[in-house]
XYZ file of C-alpha atoms in Angstrom:
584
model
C -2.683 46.003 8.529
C -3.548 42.430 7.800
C -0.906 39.425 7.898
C 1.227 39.654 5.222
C 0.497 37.296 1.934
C 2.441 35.825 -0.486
C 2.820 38.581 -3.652
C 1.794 35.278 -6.567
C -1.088 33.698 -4.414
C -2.568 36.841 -4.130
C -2.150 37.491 -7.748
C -3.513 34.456 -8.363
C -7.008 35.171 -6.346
C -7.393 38.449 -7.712
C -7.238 37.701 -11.224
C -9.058 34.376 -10.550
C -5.836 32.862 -12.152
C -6.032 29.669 -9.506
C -2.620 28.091 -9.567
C -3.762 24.319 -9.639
C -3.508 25.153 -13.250
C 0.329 25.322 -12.991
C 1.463 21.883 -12.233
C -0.709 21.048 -15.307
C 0.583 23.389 -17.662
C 4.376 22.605 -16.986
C 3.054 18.574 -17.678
C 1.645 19.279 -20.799
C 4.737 21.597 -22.030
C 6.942 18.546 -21.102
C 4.637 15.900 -23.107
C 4.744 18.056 -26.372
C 8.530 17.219 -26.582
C 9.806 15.833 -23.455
C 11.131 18.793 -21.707
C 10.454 22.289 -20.511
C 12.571 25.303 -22.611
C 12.391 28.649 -21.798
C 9.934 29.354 -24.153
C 7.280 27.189 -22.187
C 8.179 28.799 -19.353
C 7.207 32.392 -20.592
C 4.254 31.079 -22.083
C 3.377 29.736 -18.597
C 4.273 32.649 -17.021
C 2.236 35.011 -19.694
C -1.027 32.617 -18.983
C -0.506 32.861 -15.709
C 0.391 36.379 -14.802
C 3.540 35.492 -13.000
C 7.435 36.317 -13.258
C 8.970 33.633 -15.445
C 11.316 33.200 -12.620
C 8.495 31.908 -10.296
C 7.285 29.582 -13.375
C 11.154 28.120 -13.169
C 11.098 27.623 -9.746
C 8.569 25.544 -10.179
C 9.694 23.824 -13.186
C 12.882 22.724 -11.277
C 11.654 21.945 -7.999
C 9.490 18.869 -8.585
C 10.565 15.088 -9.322
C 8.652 14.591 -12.009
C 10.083 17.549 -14.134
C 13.426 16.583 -13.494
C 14.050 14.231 -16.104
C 14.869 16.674 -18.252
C 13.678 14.519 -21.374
C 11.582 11.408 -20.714
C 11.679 8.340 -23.263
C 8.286 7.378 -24.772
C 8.153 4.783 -22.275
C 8.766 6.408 -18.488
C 9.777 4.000 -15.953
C 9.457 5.092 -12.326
C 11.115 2.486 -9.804
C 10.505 2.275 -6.435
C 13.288 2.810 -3.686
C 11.293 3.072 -0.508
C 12.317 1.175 2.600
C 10.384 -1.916 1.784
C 11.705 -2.284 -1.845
C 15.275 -1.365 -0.335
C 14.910 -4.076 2.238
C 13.654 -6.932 0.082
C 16.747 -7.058 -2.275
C 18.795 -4.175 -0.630
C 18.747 -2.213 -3.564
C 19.471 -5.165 -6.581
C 16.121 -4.448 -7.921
C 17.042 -0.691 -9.956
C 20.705 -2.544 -10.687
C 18.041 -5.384 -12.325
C 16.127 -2.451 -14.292
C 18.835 -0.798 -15.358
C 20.219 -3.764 -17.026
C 16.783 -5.194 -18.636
C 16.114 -1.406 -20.151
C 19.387 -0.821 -21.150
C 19.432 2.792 -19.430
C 20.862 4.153 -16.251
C 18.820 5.547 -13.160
C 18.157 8.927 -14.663
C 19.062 8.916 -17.834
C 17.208 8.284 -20.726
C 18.476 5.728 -24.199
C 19.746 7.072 -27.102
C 16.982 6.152 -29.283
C 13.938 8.488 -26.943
C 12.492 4.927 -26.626
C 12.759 4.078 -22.546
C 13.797 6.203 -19.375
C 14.239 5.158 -15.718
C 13.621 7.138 -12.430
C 13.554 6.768 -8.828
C 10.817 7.419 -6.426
C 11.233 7.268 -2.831
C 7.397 5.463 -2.366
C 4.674 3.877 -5.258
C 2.087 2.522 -2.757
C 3.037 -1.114 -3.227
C 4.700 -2.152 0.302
C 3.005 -5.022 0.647
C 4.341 -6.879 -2.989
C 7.663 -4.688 -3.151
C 9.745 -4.130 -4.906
C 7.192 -2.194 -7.602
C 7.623 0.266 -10.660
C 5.272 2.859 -12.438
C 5.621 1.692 -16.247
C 3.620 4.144 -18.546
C 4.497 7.499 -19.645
C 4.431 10.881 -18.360
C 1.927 12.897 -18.028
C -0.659 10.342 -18.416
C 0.902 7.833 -15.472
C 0.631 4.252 -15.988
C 0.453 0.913 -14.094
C 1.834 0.388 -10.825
C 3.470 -3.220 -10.490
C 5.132 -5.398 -8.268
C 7.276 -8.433 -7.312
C 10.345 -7.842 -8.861
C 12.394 -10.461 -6.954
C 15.768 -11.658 -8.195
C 16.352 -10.190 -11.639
C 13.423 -11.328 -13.686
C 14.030 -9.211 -16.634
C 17.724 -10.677 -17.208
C 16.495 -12.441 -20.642
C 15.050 -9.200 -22.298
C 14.709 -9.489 -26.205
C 14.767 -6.918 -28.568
C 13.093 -7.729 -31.902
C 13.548 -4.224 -33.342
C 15.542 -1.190 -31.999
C 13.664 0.846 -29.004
C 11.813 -2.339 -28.015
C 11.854 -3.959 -24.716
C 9.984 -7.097 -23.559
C 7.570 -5.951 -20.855
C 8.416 -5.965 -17.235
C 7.263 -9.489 -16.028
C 5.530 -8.252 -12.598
C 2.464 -8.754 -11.016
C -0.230 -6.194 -10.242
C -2.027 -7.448 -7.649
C -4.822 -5.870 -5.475
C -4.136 -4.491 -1.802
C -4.765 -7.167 0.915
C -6.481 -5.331 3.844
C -8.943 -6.302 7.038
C -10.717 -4.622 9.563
C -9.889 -6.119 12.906
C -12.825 -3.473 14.548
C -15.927 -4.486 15.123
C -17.450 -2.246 13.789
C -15.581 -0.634 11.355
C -15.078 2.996 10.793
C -12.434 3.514 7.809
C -13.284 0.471 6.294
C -17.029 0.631 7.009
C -17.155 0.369 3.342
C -15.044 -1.910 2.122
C -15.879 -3.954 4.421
C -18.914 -3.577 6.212
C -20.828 -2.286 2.611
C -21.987 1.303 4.173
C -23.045 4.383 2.261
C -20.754 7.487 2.673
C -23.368 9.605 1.266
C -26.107 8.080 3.434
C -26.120 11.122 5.900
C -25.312 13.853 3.444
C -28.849 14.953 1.839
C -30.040 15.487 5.578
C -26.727 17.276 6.933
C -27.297 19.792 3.592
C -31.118 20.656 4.267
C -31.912 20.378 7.873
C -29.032 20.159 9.660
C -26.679 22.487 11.259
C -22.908 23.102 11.329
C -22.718 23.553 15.478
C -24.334 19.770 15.244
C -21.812 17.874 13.228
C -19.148 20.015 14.771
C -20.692 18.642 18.338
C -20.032 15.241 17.113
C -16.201 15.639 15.975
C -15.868 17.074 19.397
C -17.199 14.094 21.010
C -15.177 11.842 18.999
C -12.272 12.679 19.690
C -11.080 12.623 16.224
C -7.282 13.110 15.672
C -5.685 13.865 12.528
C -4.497 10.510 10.972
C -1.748 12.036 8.579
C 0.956 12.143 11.649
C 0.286 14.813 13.522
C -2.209 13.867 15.162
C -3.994 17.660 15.518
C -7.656 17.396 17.159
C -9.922 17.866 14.016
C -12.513 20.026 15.713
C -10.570 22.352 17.052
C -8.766 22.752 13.588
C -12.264 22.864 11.981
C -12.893 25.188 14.015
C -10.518 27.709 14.232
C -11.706 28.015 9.909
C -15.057 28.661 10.625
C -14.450 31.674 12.610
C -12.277 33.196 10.062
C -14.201 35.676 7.710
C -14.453 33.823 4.584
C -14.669 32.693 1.428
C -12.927 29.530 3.366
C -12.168 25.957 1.496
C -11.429 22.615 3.190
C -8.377 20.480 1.076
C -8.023 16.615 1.660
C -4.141 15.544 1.913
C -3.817 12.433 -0.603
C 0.178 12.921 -0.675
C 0.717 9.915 0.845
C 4.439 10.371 0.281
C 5.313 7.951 3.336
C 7.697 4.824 2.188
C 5.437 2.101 4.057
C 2.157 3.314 3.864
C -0.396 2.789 1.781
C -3.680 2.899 3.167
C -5.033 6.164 1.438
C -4.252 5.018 -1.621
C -6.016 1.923 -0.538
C -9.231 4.426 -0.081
C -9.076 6.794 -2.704
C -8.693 3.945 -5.225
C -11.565 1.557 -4.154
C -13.804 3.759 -1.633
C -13.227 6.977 -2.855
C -16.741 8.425 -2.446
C -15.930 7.870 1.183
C -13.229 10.295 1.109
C -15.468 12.980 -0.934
C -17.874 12.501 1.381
C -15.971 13.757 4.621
C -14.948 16.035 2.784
C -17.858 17.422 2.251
C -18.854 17.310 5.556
C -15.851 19.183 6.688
C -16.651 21.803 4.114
C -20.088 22.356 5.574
C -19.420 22.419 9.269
C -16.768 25.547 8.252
C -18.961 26.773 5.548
C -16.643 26.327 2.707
C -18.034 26.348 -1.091
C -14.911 24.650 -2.204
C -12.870 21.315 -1.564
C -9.420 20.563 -3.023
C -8.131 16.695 -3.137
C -4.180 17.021 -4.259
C -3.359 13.448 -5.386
C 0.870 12.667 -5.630
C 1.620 11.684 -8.837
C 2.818 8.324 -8.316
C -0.776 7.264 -7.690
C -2.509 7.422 -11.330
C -5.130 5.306 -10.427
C -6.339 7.070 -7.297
C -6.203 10.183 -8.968
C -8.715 9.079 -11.739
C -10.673 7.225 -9.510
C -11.641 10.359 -7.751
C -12.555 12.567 -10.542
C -14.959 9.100 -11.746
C -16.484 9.500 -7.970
C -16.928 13.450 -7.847
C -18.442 13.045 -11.124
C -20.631 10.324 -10.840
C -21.374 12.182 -7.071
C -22.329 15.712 -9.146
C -25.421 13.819 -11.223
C -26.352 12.343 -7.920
C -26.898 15.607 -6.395
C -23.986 15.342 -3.813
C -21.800 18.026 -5.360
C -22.184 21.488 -7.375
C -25.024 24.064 -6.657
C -27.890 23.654 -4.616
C -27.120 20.386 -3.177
C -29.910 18.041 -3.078
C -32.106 21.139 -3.125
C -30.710 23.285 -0.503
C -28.823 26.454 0.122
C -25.812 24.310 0.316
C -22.962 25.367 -3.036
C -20.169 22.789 -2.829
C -17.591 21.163 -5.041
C -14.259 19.218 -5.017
C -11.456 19.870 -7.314
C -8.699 16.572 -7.852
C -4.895 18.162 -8.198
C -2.572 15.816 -8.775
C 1.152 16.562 -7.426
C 4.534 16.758 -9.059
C 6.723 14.437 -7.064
C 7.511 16.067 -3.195
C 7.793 14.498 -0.500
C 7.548 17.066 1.229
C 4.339 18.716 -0.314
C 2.502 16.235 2.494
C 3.612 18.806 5.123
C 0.385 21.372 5.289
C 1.619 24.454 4.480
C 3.753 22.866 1.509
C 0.768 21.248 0.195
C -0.868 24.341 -0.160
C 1.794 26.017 -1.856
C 1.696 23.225 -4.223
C -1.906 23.456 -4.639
C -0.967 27.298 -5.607
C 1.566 26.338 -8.500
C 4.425 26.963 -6.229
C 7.512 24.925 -4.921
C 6.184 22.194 -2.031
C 8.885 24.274 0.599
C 7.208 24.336 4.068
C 5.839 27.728 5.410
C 6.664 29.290 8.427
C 3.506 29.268 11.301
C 2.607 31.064 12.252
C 0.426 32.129 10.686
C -1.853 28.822 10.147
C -3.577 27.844 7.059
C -7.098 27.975 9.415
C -6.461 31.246 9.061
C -4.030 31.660 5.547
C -4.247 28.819 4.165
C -4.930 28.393 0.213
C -4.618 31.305 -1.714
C -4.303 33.246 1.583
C -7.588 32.221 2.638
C -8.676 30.513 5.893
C -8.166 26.546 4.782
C -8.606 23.274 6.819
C -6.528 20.629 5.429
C -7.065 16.801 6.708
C -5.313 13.842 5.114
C -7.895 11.037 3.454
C -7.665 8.836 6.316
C -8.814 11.427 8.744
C -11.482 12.295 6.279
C -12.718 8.580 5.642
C -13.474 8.318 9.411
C -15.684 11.434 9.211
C -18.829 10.166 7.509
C -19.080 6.955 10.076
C -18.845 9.556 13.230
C -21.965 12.064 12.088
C -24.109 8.823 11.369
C -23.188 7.067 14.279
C -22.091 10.027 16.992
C -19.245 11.231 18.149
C -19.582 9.126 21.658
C -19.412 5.705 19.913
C -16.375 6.470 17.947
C -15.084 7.405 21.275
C -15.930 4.134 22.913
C -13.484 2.257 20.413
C -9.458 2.555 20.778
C -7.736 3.954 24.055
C -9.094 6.478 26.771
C -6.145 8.981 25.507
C -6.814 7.612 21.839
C -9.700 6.867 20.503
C -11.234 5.754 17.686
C -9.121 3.138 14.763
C -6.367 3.386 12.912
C -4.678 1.720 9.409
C -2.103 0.603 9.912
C 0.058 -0.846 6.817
C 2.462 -4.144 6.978
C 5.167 -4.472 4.635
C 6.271 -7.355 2.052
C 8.634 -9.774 4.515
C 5.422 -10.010 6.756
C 3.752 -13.661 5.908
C 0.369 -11.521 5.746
C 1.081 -8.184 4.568
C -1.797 -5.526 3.882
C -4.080 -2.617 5.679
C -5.711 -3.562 9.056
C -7.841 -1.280 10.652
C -7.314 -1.615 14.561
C -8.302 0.104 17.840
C -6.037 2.219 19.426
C -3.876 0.527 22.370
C -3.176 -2.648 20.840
C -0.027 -3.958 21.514
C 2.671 -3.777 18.712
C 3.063 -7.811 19.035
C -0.536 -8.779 18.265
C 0.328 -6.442 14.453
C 3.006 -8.215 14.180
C 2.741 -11.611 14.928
C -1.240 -12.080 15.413
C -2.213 -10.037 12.111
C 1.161 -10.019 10.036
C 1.938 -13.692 10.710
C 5.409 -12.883 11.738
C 8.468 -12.414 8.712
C 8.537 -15.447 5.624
C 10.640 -17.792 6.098
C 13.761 -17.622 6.222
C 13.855 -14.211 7.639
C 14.334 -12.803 11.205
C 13.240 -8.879 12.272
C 16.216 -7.123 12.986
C 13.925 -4.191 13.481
C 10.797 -2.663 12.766
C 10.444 0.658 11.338
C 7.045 2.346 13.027
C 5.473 5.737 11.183
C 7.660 6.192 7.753
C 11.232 7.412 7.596
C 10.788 9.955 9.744
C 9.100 7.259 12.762
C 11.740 5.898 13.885
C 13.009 2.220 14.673
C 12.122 -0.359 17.355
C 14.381 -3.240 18.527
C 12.145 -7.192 18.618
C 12.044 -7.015 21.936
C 10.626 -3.885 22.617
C 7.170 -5.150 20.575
C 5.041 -4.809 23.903
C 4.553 -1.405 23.523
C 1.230 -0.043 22.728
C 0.303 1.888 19.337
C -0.265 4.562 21.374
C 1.646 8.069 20.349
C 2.792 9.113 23.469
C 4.610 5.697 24.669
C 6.272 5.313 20.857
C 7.435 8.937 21.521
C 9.083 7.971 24.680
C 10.676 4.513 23.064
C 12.071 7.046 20.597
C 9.695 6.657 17.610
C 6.531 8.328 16.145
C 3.580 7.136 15.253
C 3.374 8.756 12.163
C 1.048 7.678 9.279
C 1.104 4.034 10.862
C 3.276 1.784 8.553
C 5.191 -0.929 10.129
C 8.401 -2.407 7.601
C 10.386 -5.201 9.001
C 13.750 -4.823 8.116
C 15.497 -8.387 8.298
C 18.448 -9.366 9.513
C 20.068 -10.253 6.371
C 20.358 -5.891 5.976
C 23.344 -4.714 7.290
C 23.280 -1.544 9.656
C 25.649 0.474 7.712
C 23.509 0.243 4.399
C 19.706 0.856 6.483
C 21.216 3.987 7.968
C 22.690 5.146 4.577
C 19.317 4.445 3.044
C 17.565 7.038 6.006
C 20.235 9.664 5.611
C 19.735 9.201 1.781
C 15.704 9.774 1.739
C 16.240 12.689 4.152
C 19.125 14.437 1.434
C 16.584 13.683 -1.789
C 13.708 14.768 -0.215
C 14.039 17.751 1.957
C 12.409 20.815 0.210
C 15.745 22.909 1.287
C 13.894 26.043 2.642
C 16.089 25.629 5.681
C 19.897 25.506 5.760
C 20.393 22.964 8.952
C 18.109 20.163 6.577
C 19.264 20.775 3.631
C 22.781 20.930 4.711
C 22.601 18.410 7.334
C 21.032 15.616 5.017
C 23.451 15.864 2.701
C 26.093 15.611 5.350
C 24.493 12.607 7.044
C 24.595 10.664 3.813
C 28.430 11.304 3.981
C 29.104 10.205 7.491
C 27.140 7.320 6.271
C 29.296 6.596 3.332
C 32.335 6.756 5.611
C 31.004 3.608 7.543
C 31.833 1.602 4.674
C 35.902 2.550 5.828
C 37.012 0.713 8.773
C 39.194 3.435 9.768
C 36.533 6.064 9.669
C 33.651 4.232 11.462
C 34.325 5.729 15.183
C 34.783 9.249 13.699
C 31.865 8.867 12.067
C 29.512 8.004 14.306
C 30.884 10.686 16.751
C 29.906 12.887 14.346
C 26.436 12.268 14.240
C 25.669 13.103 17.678
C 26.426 17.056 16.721
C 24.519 17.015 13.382
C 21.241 15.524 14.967
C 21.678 17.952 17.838
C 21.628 20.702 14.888
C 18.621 19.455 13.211
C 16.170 18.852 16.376
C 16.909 22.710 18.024
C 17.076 24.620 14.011
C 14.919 22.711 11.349
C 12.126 24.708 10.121
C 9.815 21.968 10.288
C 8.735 18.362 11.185
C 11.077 17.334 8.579
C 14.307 17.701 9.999
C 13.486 16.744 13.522
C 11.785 13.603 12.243
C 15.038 12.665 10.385
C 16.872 12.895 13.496
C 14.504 11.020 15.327
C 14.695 8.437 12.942
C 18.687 8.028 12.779
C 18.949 8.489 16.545
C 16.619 5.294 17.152
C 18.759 3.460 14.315
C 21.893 3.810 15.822
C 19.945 2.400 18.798
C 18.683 -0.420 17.526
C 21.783 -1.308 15.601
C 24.378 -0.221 18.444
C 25.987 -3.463 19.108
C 26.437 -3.328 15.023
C 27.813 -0.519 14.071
C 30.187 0.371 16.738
C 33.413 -1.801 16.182
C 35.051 -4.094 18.819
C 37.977 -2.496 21.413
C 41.299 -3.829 20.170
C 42.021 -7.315 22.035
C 44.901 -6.195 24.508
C 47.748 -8.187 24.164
C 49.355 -9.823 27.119
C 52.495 -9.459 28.464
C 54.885 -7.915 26.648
């Protein structure tokens, strides 16, 4: 017997039912009326061909289909560590007061609703909202500082004076001569330039040869080598597909947005690449939901790359059938994970799979699936028309190659830099970020998202290297640096961590789901002098819990995170002995 599958996937495949379709069928029930009743739910389920009690799962697992009736005008605020640390927080208290309506609720009237999300992409100008409406998304805008929307009028009931942001364009540089990621955004190359001779006289085993050589890591956080995952699919009996990882779910980062908005032919382009060195006749691209623009951006590019020839049957003439499907997400954090994004891409909940087995071998709809996120992808088209051994001349002997890295708003120069492996932490910081504005000092620097981990100022020599973060007690992780400043007190950084790890964790396993939610209440007993040294005794346990028994990368990353926290802020948030009195 073959490895088992799961009973609604396989469904799925068999009556070519593909579940991509689900996510968009539960957004369309909830525009018709601003919710999802049972009835849409057996319709869904009757469509699809699966128990209504799968279509429900569904329906109340993702973020954006828990507001269980959003106003005509959807607001979707940002409380990712960059907006928390540039007004700790003040900036929802600011909304709630200029819409009228509470975090999660939505006015009397139907006219306005506010939600959080944990990232929107804009942590270089936080804090930032998503003003539009759902499904259809809407504009993504920053620089909320103090509380500009005090002075809101309302000339007629329902009515509320637009948000008086900014939307401003993402700052980035390539400090790599010459650069790979950025090769066109910078340097002006063609991603397709390679393509129409890889598809009629070239061969897999070559481009494969060339990944190899490169060295080429996955850039989602991992860091997996991208050959060997390529090509563990190809020797799986097919029909295989490659998927592209746009969840860029990571509070801090922003650099695939920053390609699949304004180079996103790039992205399609490795892509395709990766589909034929494993001989796949299909591509997925699942977009998160928070990103509107990169979303349509990519289904402009495939189209505009299917009447050049790059995409559908026959490619430029050839023997070569390939196409790309864009999937945009529900709001899950956790649908970045692999296995969880393929789930997702199935209809499912975004709850992380045990491995294994591996999606290179049951991956999307059970079938053998290479999944890369859209940085790793971006690099991919620069490698075959370059080689493999002059990638690996750039970065460090045990990393090669470049790397985005994203800087956060209290840098004086915020943005994406591409950068060579091996650089010093310093040089990002002070060289390319300019150092915090005035009047701020770092307090610490969060490296790789909320599940990195944080670094005290003086321990800035290190190297942006994976294995020396690892051993400082962080993770390089989808390379986002956010200075926190020392105007944030420890108590309220380390209740925001515990707090992203309770909303987000998909709660397939009992010691994250469970051990989140108790984090977030040792955390809320800091604010009680007389609790504090309890308290933090009683972390030790709980992390100890979620390193040895979290199902995945989640839980263990949480724990990573808090444990380098507490480091940082030891002299903080451990309380003074008692002065002994003298004498008597």
């Amino acid at each position: 017997m073959g490895e088992p599958r799961e009973a609604f996937v396989e469904a799925q495949e068999r009556l070519d039912r593909p579940g991509t379709r689900m996510l968009d069928r539960l957004r369309r029930a909830q525009a018709d009326d601003g919710r999802i009743d049972a009835a849409d739910l057996r319709r869904a389920a009757d469509e699809q061909g699966w128990p209504v009690a799968a279509v429900n799962g569904s329906a109340t697992y993702y973020a954006d289909f828990s507001q269980a009736r959003p106003g005509r005008r959807h607001v979707r605020v940002c409380e990712g560590t960059s907006c928390f640390v540039s007004g700790q927080g003040r900036h929802v208290a600011s909304l709630e007061r200029a819409l009228g309506v509470r975090l999660g609720e939505r006015a009397a009237d139907g006219s306005v609703s506010l939600q959080a999300v944990r990232c929107l992409g804009y942590c270089y100008d936080s804090p930032a909202v998503l003003d539009g409406r759902l499904p259809a998304g809407g504009e993504i805008l920053g620089g909320l500082f103090g509380d500009p929307l005090a002075a809101r009028r309302r000339t007629r009931p329902g009515w509320v004076e637009p948000l008086k942001m900014r939307s401003t364009s993402i700052p980035y540089a390539a400090e790599v001569d010459p650069p790979v990621v950025l090769a066109g955004l910078v340097g002006g190359e063609d991603p397709w330039a390679v393509w129409p001779g890889v598809v009629t006289s070239g061969a897999p085993e070559a481009i494969m040869s060339e990944i190899t050589a490169s060295g080429l890591r996955g850039r989602g956080g991992a860091g997996f080598p991208v050959a060997k995952k390529w090509a563990a699919t190809a020797d799986e009996p097919g029909p295989r597909y490659v998927v592209g990882n746009g969840d860029e779910g990571d509070p801090g980062s922003y650099g695939d947005r920053l390609l699949m908005e304004h180079d996103p032919d790039r992205v399609l382009a490795g892509l395709a690449l990766a589909a034929f060195t494993v001989g796949a006749r299909r591509g997925l691209i699942l977009v998160r939901s928070e990103y509107p623009a990169a979303a349509d951006r990519l289904r402009t590019a495939a189209a505009q790359a299917r009447e050049a020839g790059h995409l559908g049957e026959r490619v430029h003439g050839s023997s070569v059938d390939f196409d790309v499907e864009i999937v945009v997400g529900a709001g899950s954090y956790v649908a970045g994970e692999e296995t969880a994004l393929l789930e997702s891409l199935a209809g499912l909940r975004a709850t992380v799979r045990a491995r294994p087995p591996y999606p290179t071998s049951h991956g999307f709809l059970g079938r053998p699936t290479a999944v890369n996120n859209v940085e790793t992808l971006a690099a991919v088209p620069w490698i075959v028309r370059h080689g493999g051994a002059a990638y690996a001349r750039l970065g460090h002997p045990d990393e090669p190659g470049t790397k985005l890295v994203c800087l956060s708003q209290r840098f004086r120069r915020p943005g994406v830099y591409e950068v060579e492996f091996g650089v010093p932490l310093r040089h990002l910081v002070h060289d390319l970020g300019g150092g915090l504005r005035e009047p701020y000092r770092l307090r610490a620097l969060q490296v790789g998202g909320p599940l990195g981990g944080f670094l005290a100022p003086d321990q800035l020599d290190l190297p942006l290297l994976s294995k020396p973060l690892a051993e400082a007690g962080a993770a390089l992780g989808h390379g986002s640096l956010v200075a926190v400043d020392a105007t944030v007190p420890a108590a309220a950084i380390l209740r925001h961590a515990w707090a992203f790890g309770a909303a987000e964790s998909c709660g397939a396993c009992t010691p994250c789901r469970v051990g989140a939610r108790r984090g977030l209440e040792l955390a809320d007993q800091l604010q009680e002098p007389e609790h504090v040294t309890a308290a933090l005794a009683d972390h030790e346990p709980l992390l100890d819990v979620l390193d040895v028994a979290s199902l995945c990368a989640f839980g263990r990353g949480l724990s990573c995170a808090v444990r380098s926290l507490l480091r940082v802020y030891a002299d903080e948030l451990h309380p003074p002995a008692p002065a002994r009195a003298e004498g008597w």
